[in-house]
Amino acid sequence: GSGSGSGAAMGGSASLLPRDALGEYQELTFLSKQEILLAYKRFSELLPREQRENASTTRVPKSQILTLPELRANPFQHRICHVFSTSEEGDDSISFEDFLDMLSVFSDSAPPDVKSHYAFRIFDFDDDGTLDRKDLEKLVSCLTGQGEESRLSRAEMEQLIRNILEESDIDKDGTINLSEFQHVVSRSPDF
């Protein structure tokens, strides 16, 4: 932008994104202008009133992010915050750019390889770059729910993990790496 004030009254437009930021976010994400503006509105509404005009530079605590309808019912909500958070503190707080990344990856416009890359990171509970038995156990537990009636028995869990590894572990090293994971996902379009 030229930076010569466009005479917008302060207040009314304080909660809007700077125009040049909007274009940049559009290039960096799979989101449309509308989606970015809506994301900004939603993000700033997670902040206390007095912080809203600095929404683009303020981090929202994880506890607030977890109140979003998309995440509230998501069994991977904690992992999602962890994977998208760029917080130095390691508290999984989310900046506006983190939030955009998150929405972008989950949007319908994100290509499958981007989606599967993030899914892999979310399922890699110990962040070691592979899905091992422990990760798969946690993954299955998240998916089947924690309720008594839905919980799998030890034997069922074993069987399921064995099946997953049989399907996916191409080099038979007992873990699933990113390319093995993407290969499996590419064969199941409903993923």
mmCIF file of C-alpha atoms in Angstrom:
data_model
loop_
_atom_site.group_PDB
_atom_site.id
_atom_site.type_symbol
_atom_site.label_atom_id
_atom_site.label_comp_id
_atom_site.label_asym_id
_atom_site.label_seq_id
_atom_site.Cartn_x
_atom_site.Cartn_y
_atom_site.Cartn_z
ATOM 1 C CA GLY A 1 0.000 0.000 0.000
ATOM 2 C CA SER A 2 0.989 3.654 -0.405
ATOM 3 C CA GLY A 3 0.584 4.270 3.306
ATOM 4 C CA SER A 4 -1.130 7.652 2.920
ATOM 5 C CA GLY A 5 -4.067 7.247 5.286
ATOM 6 C CA SER A 6 -7.298 6.524 3.477
ATOM 7 C CA GLY A 7 -9.156 8.622 6.014
ATOM 8 C CA ALA A 8 -10.912 5.652 7.575
ATOM 9 C CA ALA A 9 -12.307 6.617 10.942
ATOM 10 C CA MET A 10 -10.563 4.779 13.742
ATOM 11 C CA GLY A 11 -12.790 2.471 15.698
ATOM 12 C CA GLY A 12 -15.068 1.178 13.013
ATOM 13 C CA SER A 13 -12.296 -0.434 11.034
ATOM 14 C CA ALA A 14 -9.879 -1.120 13.879
ATOM 15 C CA SER A 15 -10.760 -4.775 13.837
ATOM 16 C CA LEU A 16 -10.066 -5.179 10.131
ATOM 17 C CA LEU A 17 -6.905 -6.554 8.645
ATOM 18 C CA PRO A 18 -4.561 -4.181 6.853
ATOM 19 C CA ARG A 19 -5.202 -4.483 3.128
ATOM 20 C CA ASP A 20 -1.652 -5.513 2.228
ATOM 21 C CA ALA A 21 -1.744 -8.265 4.854
ATOM 22 C CA LEU A 22 -4.886 -9.648 3.266
ATOM 23 C CA GLY A 23 -3.217 -10.196 -0.101
ATOM 24 C CA GLU A 24 -0.231 -11.776 1.549
ATOM 25 C CA TYR A 25 -2.392 -14.179 3.552
ATOM 26 C CA GLN A 26 -4.234 -15.089 0.388
ATOM 27 C CA GLU A 27 -0.974 -16.084 -1.277
ATOM 28 C CA LEU A 28 0.211 -18.073 1.719
ATOM 29 C CA THR A 29 -2.969 -20.027 2.341
ATOM 30 C CA PHE A 30 -5.674 -21.847 0.409
ATOM 31 C CA LEU A 31 -8.292 -19.414 1.689
ATOM 32 C CA SER A 32 -10.300 -16.781 -0.147
ATOM 33 C CA LYS A 33 -10.425 -13.111 0.912
ATOM 34 C CA GLN A 34 -13.825 -13.709 2.464
ATOM 35 C CA GLU A 35 -12.587 -16.665 4.458
ATOM 36 C CA ILE A 36 -9.572 -14.734 5.723
ATOM 37 C CA LEU A 37 -11.703 -11.792 6.828
ATOM 38 C CA LEU A 38 -14.137 -14.113 8.545
ATOM 39 C CA ALA A 39 -11.240 -15.936 10.208
ATOM 40 C CA TYR A 40 -9.929 -12.618 11.475
ATOM 41 C CA LYS A 41 -13.295 -11.721 12.915
ATOM 42 C CA ARG A 42 -13.619 -15.082 14.621
ATOM 43 C CA PHE A 43 -10.070 -14.950 15.916
ATOM 44 C CA SER A 44 -10.442 -11.473 17.376
ATOM 45 C CA GLU A 45 -13.668 -12.509 19.069
ATOM 46 C CA LEU A 46 -11.677 -15.067 21.053
ATOM 47 C CA LEU A 47 -9.709 -12.200 22.601
ATOM 48 C CA PRO A 48 -10.768 -9.908 25.440
ATOM 49 C CA ARG A 49 -12.250 -6.674 24.079
ATOM 50 C CA GLU A 50 -9.243 -4.520 24.903
ATOM 51 C CA GLN A 51 -6.892 -6.750 22.923
ATOM 52 C CA ARG A 52 -8.983 -7.021 19.807
ATOM 53 C CA GLU A 53 -7.405 -4.272 17.776
ATOM 54 C CA ASN A 54 -4.075 -6.019 18.054
ATOM 55 C CA ALA A 55 -5.550 -9.354 17.105
ATOM 56 C CA SER A 56 -3.076 -9.910 14.298
ATOM 57 C CA THR A 57 -0.167 -9.797 16.766
ATOM 58 C CA THR A 58 -1.755 -11.340 19.863
ATOM 59 C CA ARG A 59 -1.671 -15.039 20.777
ATOM 60 C CA VAL A 60 -4.857 -16.754 21.897
ATOM 61 C CA PRO A 61 -4.427 -19.351 24.650
ATOM 62 C CA LYS A 62 -5.107 -22.942 23.720
ATOM 63 C CA SER A 63 -8.052 -23.075 26.148
ATOM 64 C CA GLN A 64 -9.815 -20.431 24.041
ATOM 65 C CA ILE A 65 -8.991 -22.103 20.736
ATOM 66 C CA LEU A 66 -10.528 -25.333 22.024
ATOM 67 C CA THR A 67 -13.886 -23.572 22.359
ATOM 68 C CA LEU A 68 -14.184 -23.275 18.557
ATOM 69 C CA PRO A 69 -16.944 -25.520 17.197
ATOM 70 C CA GLU A 70 -14.554 -27.153 14.715
ATOM 71 C CA LEU A 71 -12.282 -28.250 17.533
ATOM 72 C CA ARG A 72 -14.683 -28.722 20.394
ATOM 73 C CA ALA A 73 -15.710 -32.161 19.226
ATOM 74 C CA ASN A 74 -12.445 -33.083 17.523
ATOM 75 C CA PRO A 75 -10.699 -35.987 19.249
ATOM 76 C CA PHE A 76 -7.345 -34.561 18.109
ATOM 77 C CA GLN A 77 -7.976 -31.040 19.395
ATOM 78 C CA HIS A 78 -4.857 -30.976 21.611
ATOM 79 C CA ARG A 79 -2.615 -32.324 18.875
ATOM 80 C CA ILE A 80 -4.027 -29.854 16.376
ATOM 81 C CA CYS A 81 -3.184 -26.922 18.640
ATOM 82 C CA HIS A 82 0.242 -28.393 19.233
ATOM 83 C CA VAL A 83 1.051 -28.888 15.564
ATOM 84 C CA PHE A 84 -0.136 -25.475 14.413
ATOM 85 C CA SER A 85 1.163 -23.440 17.344
ATOM 86 C CA THR A 86 4.383 -21.524 16.702
ATOM 87 C CA SER A 87 4.593 -20.453 20.339
ATOM 88 C CA GLU A 88 8.115 -20.164 21.737
ATOM 89 C CA GLU A 89 6.714 -20.923 25.176
ATOM 90 C CA GLY A 90 5.531 -24.361 24.161
ATOM 91 C CA ASP A 91 2.080 -23.552 25.549
ATOM 92 C CA ASP A 92 0.327 -24.353 22.242
ATOM 93 C CA SER A 93 -1.138 -20.859 22.081
ATOM 94 C CA ILE A 94 -2.208 -19.772 18.607
ATOM 95 C CA SER A 95 -1.401 -16.587 16.718
ATOM 96 C CA PHE A 96 -3.611 -15.293 13.946
ATOM 97 C CA GLU A 97 -1.205 -16.704 11.370
ATOM 98 C CA ASP A 98 -1.241 -20.093 13.118
ATOM 99 C CA PHE A 99 -5.032 -19.915 13.061
ATOM 100 C CA LEU A 100 -5.046 -19.169 9.330
ATOM 101 C CA ASP A 101 -2.687 -22.067 8.671
ATOM 102 C CA MET A 102 -5.008 -24.335 10.600
ATOM 103 C CA LEU A 103 -8.131 -23.196 8.737
ATOM 104 C CA SER A 104 -6.262 -23.353 5.456
ATOM 105 C CA VAL A 105 -5.173 -26.971 5.899
ATOM 106 C CA PHE A 106 -8.689 -27.997 6.942
ATOM 107 C CA SER A 107 -10.363 -26.099 4.129
ATOM 108 C CA ASP A 108 -11.693 -27.930 1.095
ATOM 109 C CA SER A 109 -9.253 -26.062 -1.114
ATOM 110 C CA ALA A 110 -6.148 -27.549 0.498
ATOM 111 C CA PRO A 111 -4.581 -30.242 -1.716
ATOM 112 C CA PRO A 112 -4.565 -33.822 -0.406
ATOM 113 C CA ASP A 113 -0.796 -33.949 0.090
ATOM 114 C CA VAL A 114 -0.915 -30.905 2.365
ATOM 115 C CA LYS A 115 -3.790 -32.394 4.327
ATOM 116 C CA SER A 116 -2.059 -35.729 4.721
ATOM 117 C CA HIS A 117 1.207 -34.086 5.726
ATOM 118 C CA TYR A 118 -0.531 -32.306 8.604
ATOM 119 C CA ALA A 119 -2.595 -35.349 9.498
ATOM 120 C CA PHE A 120 0.649 -37.269 9.795
ATOM 121 C CA ARG A 121 2.106 -34.646 12.121
ATOM 122 C CA ILE A 122 -1.056 -34.615 14.213
ATOM 123 C CA PHE A 123 -1.013 -38.412 14.567
ATOM 124 C CA ASP A 124 2.705 -38.436 15.396
ATOM 125 C CA PHE A 125 2.016 -37.990 19.101
ATOM 126 C CA ASP A 126 5.650 -38.090 20.190
ATOM 127 C CA ASP A 127 6.788 -35.793 17.350
ATOM 128 C CA ASP A 128 9.548 -38.144 16.252
ATOM 129 C CA GLY A 129 8.719 -38.168 12.548
ATOM 130 C CA THR A 130 7.263 -41.682 12.367
ATOM 131 C CA LEU A 131 4.067 -43.350 13.463
ATOM 132 C CA ASP A 132 5.045 -46.213 15.735
ATOM 133 C CA ARG A 133 2.850 -48.614 17.696
ATOM 134 C CA LYS A 134 2.413 -46.132 20.537
ATOM 135 C CA ASP A 135 1.271 -43.405 18.160
ATOM 136 C CA LEU A 136 -1.117 -45.832 16.478
ATOM 137 C CA GLU A 137 -2.554 -46.881 19.829
ATOM 138 C CA LYS A 138 -3.225 -43.271 20.755
ATOM 139 C CA LEU A 139 -4.631 -42.643 17.317
ATOM 140 C CA VAL A 140 -7.040 -45.566 17.574
ATOM 141 C CA SER A 141 -8.041 -44.536 21.110
ATOM 142 C CA CYS A 142 -8.806 -41.013 19.927
ATOM 143 C CA LEU A 143 -10.877 -42.330 17.050
ATOM 144 C CA THR A 144 -12.842 -44.905 18.999
ATOM 145 C CA GLY A 145 -13.564 -42.571 21.881
ATOM 146 C CA GLN A 146 -12.839 -43.027 25.544
ATOM 147 C CA GLY A 147 -16.240 -44.358 26.599
ATOM 148 C CA GLU A 148 -16.397 -47.767 28.274
ATOM 149 C CA GLU A 149 -18.627 -49.287 25.621
ATOM 150 C CA SER A 150 -16.604 -48.015 22.681
ATOM 151 C CA ARG A 151 -13.175 -48.816 24.061
ATOM 152 C CA LEU A 152 -11.352 -51.632 22.326
ATOM 153 C CA SER A 153 -10.021 -54.616 24.194
ATOM 154 C CA ARG A 154 -6.280 -55.169 24.237
ATOM 155 C CA ALA A 155 -6.653 -57.949 21.657
ATOM 156 C CA GLU A 156 -8.788 -55.865 19.314
ATOM 157 C CA MET A 157 -6.305 -53.000 19.611
ATOM 158 C CA GLU A 158 -3.415 -55.353 18.800
ATOM 159 C CA GLN A 159 -5.247 -56.774 15.803
ATOM 160 C CA LEU A 160 -6.150 -53.347 14.487
ATOM 161 C CA ILE A 161 -2.603 -52.039 14.803
ATOM 162 C CA ARG A 162 -1.266 -55.140 13.136
ATOM 163 C CA ASN A 163 -3.703 -54.555 10.264
ATOM 164 C CA ILE A 164 -2.731 -50.915 9.957
ATOM 165 C CA LEU A 165 0.967 -51.770 9.856
ATOM 166 C CA GLU A 166 0.364 -54.583 7.376
ATOM 167 C CA GLU A 167 -1.483 -52.173 5.087
ATOM 168 C CA SER A 168 0.886 -49.257 5.448
ATOM 169 C CA ASP A 169 4.350 -50.254 6.590
ATOM 170 C CA ILE A 170 5.895 -50.809 3.168
ATOM 171 C CA ASP A 171 9.509 -51.225 4.309
ATOM 172 C CA LYS A 172 8.406 -53.408 7.242
ATOM 173 C CA ASP A 173 10.368 -51.517 9.892
ATOM 174 C CA GLY A 174 7.431 -51.516 12.300
ATOM 175 C CA THR A 175 6.665 -47.836 11.834
ATOM 176 C CA ILE A 176 4.874 -45.740 9.230
ATOM 177 C CA ASN A 177 6.805 -42.838 7.753
ATOM 178 C CA LEU A 178 5.323 -39.852 5.964
ATOM 179 C CA SER A 179 5.585 -41.294 2.460
ATOM 180 C CA GLU A 180 4.058 -44.604 3.550
ATOM 181 C CA PHE A 181 1.268 -42.674 5.238
ATOM 182 C CA GLN A 182 0.640 -40.530 2.166
ATOM 183 C CA HIS A 183 0.583 -43.633 0.018
ATOM 184 C CA VAL A 184 -2.163 -45.196 2.150
ATOM 185 C CA VAL A 185 -4.138 -41.994 2.287
ATOM 186 C CA SER A 186 -3.953 -41.568 -1.470
ATOM 187 C CA ARG A 187 -5.737 -44.896 -1.804
ATOM 188 C CA SER A 188 -8.569 -43.950 0.541
ATOM 189 C CA PRO A 189 -10.241 -40.864 -0.906
ATOM 190 C CA ASP A 190 -12.710 -40.602 1.970
ATOM 191 C CA PHE A 191 -9.858 -39.809 4.336
#
